[in-house]
mmCIF file of C-alpha atoms in Angstrom:
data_model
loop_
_atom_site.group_PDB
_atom_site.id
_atom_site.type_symbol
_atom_site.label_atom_id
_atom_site.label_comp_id
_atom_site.label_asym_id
_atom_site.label_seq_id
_atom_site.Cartn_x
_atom_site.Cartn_y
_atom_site.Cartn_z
ATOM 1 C CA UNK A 88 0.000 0.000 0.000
ATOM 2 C CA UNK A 89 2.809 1.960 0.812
ATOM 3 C CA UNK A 90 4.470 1.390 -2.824
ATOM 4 C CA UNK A 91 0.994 2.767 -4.348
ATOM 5 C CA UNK A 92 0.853 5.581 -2.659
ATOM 6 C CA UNK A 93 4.101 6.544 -3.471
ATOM 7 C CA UNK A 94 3.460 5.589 -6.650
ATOM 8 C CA UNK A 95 0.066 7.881 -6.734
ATOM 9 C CA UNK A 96 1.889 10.758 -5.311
ATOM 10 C CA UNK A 97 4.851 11.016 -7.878
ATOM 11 C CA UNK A 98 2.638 10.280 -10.815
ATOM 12 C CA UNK A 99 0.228 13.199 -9.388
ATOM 13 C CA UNK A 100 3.681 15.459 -8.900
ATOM 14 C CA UNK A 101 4.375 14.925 -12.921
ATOM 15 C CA UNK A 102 0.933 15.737 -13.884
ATOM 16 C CA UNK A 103 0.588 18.649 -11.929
ATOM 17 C CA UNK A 104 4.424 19.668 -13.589
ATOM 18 C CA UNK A 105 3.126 18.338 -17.277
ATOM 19 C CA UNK A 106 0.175 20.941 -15.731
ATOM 20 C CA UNK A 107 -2.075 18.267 -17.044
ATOM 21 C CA UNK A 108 -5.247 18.539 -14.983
ATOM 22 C CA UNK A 109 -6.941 15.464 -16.515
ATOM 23 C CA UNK A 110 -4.198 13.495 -15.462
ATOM 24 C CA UNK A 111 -4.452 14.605 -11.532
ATOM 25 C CA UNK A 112 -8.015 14.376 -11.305
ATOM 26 C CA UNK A 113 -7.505 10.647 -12.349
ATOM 27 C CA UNK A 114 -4.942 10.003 -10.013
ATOM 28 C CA UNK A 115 -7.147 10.955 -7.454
ATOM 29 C CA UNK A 116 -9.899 8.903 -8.660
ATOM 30 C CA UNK A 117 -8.295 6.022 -8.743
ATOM 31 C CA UNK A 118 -6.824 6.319 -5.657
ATOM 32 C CA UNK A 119 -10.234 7.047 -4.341
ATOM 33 C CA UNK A 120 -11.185 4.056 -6.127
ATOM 34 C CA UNK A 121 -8.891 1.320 -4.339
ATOM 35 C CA UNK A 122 -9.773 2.826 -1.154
ATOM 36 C CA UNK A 123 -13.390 2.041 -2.091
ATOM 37 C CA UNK A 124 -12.844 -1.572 -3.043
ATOM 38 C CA UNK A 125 -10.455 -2.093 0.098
ATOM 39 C CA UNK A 126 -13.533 -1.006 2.238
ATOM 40 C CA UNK A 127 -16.047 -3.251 0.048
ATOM 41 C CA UNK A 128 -13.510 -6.217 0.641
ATOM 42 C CA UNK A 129 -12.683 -5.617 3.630
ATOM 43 C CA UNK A 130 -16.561 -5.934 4.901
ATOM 44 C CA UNK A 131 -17.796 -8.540 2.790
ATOM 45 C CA UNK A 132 -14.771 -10.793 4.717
ATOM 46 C CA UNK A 133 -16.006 -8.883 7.776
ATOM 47 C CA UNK A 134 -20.066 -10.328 6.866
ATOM 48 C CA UNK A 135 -18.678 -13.565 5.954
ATOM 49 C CA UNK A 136 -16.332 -13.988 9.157
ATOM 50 C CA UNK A 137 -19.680 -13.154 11.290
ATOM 51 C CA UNK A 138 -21.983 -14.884 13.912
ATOM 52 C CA UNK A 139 -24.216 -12.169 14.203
ATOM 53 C CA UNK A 140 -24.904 -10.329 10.997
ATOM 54 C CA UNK A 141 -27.523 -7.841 12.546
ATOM 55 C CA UNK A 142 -24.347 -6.468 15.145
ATOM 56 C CA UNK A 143 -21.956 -6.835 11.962
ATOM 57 C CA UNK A 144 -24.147 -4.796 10.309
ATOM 58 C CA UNK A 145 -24.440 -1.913 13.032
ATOM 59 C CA UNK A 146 -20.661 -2.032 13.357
ATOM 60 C CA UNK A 147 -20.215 -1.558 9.421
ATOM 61 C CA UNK A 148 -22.939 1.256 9.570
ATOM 62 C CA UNK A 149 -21.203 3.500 12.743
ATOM 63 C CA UNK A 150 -17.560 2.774 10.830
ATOM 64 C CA UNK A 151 -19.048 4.254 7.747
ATOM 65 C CA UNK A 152 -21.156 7.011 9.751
ATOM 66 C CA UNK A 153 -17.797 7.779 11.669
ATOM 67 C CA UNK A 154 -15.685 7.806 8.490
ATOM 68 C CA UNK A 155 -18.316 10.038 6.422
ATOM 69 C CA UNK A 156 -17.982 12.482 9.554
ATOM 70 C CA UNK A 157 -14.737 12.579 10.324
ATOM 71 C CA UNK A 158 -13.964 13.449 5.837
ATOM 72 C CA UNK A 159 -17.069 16.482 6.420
ATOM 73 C CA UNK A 160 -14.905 17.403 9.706
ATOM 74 C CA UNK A 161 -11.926 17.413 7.402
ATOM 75 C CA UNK A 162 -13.189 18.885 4.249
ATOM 76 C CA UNK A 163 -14.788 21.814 6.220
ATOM 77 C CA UNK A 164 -12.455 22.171 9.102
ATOM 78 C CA UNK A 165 -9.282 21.066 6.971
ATOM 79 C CA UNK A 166 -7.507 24.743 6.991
ATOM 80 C CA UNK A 167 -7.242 24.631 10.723
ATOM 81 C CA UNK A 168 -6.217 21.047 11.192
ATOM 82 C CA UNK A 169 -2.827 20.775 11.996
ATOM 83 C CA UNK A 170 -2.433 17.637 8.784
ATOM 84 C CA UNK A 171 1.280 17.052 10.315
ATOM 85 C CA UNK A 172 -0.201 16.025 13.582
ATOM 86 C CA UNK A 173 -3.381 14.165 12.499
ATOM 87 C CA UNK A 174 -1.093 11.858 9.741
ATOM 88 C CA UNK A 175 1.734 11.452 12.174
ATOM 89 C CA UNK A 176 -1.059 9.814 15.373
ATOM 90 C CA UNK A 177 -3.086 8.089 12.204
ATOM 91 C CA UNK A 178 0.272 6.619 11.252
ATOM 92 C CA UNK A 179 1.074 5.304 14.453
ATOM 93 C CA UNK A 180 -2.505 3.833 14.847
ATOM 94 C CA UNK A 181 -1.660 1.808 11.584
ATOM 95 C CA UNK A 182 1.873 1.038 13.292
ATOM 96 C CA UNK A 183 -0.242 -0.615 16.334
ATOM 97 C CA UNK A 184 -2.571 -2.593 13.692
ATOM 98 C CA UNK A 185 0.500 -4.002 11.096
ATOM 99 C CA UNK A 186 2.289 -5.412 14.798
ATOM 100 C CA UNK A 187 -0.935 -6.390 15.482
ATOM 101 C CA UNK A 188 -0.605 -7.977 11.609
ATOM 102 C CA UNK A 189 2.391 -9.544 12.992
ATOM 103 C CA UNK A 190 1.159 -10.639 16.034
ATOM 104 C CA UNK A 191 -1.458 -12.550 14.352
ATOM 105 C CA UNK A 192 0.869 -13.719 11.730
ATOM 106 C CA UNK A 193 3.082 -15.611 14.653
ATOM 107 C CA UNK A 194 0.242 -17.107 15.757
ATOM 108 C CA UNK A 195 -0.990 -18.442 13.176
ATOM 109 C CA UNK A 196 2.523 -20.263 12.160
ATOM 110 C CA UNK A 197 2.638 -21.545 15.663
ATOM 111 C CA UNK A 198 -1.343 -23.262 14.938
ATOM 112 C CA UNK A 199 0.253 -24.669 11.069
ATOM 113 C CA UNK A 200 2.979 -25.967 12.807
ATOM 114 C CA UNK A 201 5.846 -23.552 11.380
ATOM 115 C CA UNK A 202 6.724 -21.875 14.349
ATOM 116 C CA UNK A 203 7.467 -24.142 17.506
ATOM 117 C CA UNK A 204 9.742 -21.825 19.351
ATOM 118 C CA UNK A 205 8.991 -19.350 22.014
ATOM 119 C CA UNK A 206 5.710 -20.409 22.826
ATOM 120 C CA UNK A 207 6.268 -20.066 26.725
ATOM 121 C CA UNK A 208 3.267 -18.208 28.311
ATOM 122 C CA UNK A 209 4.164 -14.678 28.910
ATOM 123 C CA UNK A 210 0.872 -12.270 30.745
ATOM 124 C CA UNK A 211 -2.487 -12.934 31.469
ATOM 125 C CA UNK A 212 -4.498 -10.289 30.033
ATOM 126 C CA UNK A 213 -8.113 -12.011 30.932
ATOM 127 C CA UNK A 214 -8.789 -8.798 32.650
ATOM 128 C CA UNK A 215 -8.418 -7.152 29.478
ATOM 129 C CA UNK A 216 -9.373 -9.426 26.590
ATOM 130 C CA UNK A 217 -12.243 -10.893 27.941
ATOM 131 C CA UNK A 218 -13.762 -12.807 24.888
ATOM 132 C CA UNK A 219 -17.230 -12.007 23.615
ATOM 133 C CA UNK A 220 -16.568 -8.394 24.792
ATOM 134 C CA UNK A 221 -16.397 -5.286 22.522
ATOM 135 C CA UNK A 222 -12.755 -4.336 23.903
ATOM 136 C CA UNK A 223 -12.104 -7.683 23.225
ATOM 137 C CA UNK A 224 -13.043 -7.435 19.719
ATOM 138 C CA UNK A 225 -11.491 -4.926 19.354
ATOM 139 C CA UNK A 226 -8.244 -4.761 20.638
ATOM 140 C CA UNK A 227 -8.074 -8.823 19.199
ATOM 141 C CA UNK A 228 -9.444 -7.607 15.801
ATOM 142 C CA UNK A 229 -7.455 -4.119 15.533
ATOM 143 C CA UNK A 230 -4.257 -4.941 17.338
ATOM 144 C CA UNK A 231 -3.739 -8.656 17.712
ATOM 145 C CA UNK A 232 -3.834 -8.419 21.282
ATOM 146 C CA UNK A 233 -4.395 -12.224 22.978
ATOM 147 C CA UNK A 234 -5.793 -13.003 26.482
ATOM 148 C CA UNK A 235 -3.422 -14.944 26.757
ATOM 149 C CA UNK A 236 -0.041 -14.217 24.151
ATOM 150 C CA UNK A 237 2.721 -16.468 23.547
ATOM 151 C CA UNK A 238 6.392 -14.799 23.601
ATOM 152 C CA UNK A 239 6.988 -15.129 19.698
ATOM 153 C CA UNK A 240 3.610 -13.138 19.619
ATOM 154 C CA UNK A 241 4.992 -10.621 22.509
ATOM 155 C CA UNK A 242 8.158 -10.472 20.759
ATOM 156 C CA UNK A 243 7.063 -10.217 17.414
ATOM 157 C CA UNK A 244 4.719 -7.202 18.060
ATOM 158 C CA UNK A 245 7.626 -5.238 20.269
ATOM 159 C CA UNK A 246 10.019 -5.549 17.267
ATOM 160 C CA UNK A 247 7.740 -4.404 15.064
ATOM 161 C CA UNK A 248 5.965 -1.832 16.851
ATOM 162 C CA UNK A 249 8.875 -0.078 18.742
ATOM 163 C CA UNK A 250 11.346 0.936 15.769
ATOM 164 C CA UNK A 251 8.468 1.548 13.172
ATOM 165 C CA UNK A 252 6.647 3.627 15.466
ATOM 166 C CA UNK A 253 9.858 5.223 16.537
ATOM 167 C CA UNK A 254 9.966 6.618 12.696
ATOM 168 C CA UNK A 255 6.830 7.223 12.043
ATOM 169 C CA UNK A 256 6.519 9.225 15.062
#
């Protein structure tokens, strides 16, 4: 995602130098585009994943409701926003949920059979990640967080999280 973005902003650079204004405007909508079909992908595997469709669907309405207000709040409000700031906390938000990628990832080779080391219990965190809980949800869904996390999963989130969020930050 990283690469396209990239990719989006130096193509939109050279079409704003070429001072081609067709060519920026569909930059942009592509861009817009994937973002779109992310989204759409992203809650069809959400429907499909589900036990309850009718709180699925509530969740997938407030995320959209939240995400529609928070782009008004933007577009509207966006010469006052300090855009460093907000991109450099968003950033480290997405820092917490690629650990929490890689969290997830080391748990999953440990359950295939791939990873067999470190696997000694490390905190209890029933207090925290109760399952069937919204917290739990979310901070299981979002950022990999276990009730109960092995030390490749501890590990693998601290070396991930720490120096990334060090530079993002």
């Amino acid at each position: 995602a990283t690469q396209i973005a990239v990719s989006v902003s130096i193509n939109a650079l050279i079409a704003i130098a070429e001072g081609s204004v067709i060519g920026l405007v569909a930059m942009a909508f592509f861009a817009v585009l994937r973002e779109g079909l992310e989204t759409a992908v992203f809650l069809v595997a959400a429907f499909q994943s589900s036990i309850d469709p009718q709180a699925t669907s509530i969740g997938a309405l407030r995320g959209l409701a939240v995400a529609v207000a928070i782009g008004a709040g933007i577009y509207t409000g966006g010469v006052r926003i300090d855009l460093a700031r907000f991109f450099r906390y968003t950033g480290l938000v997405l820092v917490l949920v690629a650990a929490g990628l890689v969290s997830a990832a080391l748990h999953t080779a440990h359950e295939a059979g791939w990873l067999n080391s470190l696997q000694g219990s490390t905190i209890d965190l029933d207090w925290l990640v109760r399952p069937g809980t919204g917290i739990s949800a979310l901070l299981t869904g979002m950022f990999g967080i276990q009730a109960h996390p092995v030390q490749a999963e501890v590990l693998g989130w601290l070396l991930y999280a720490i120096p990334v969020g060090l530079y993002v930050a």
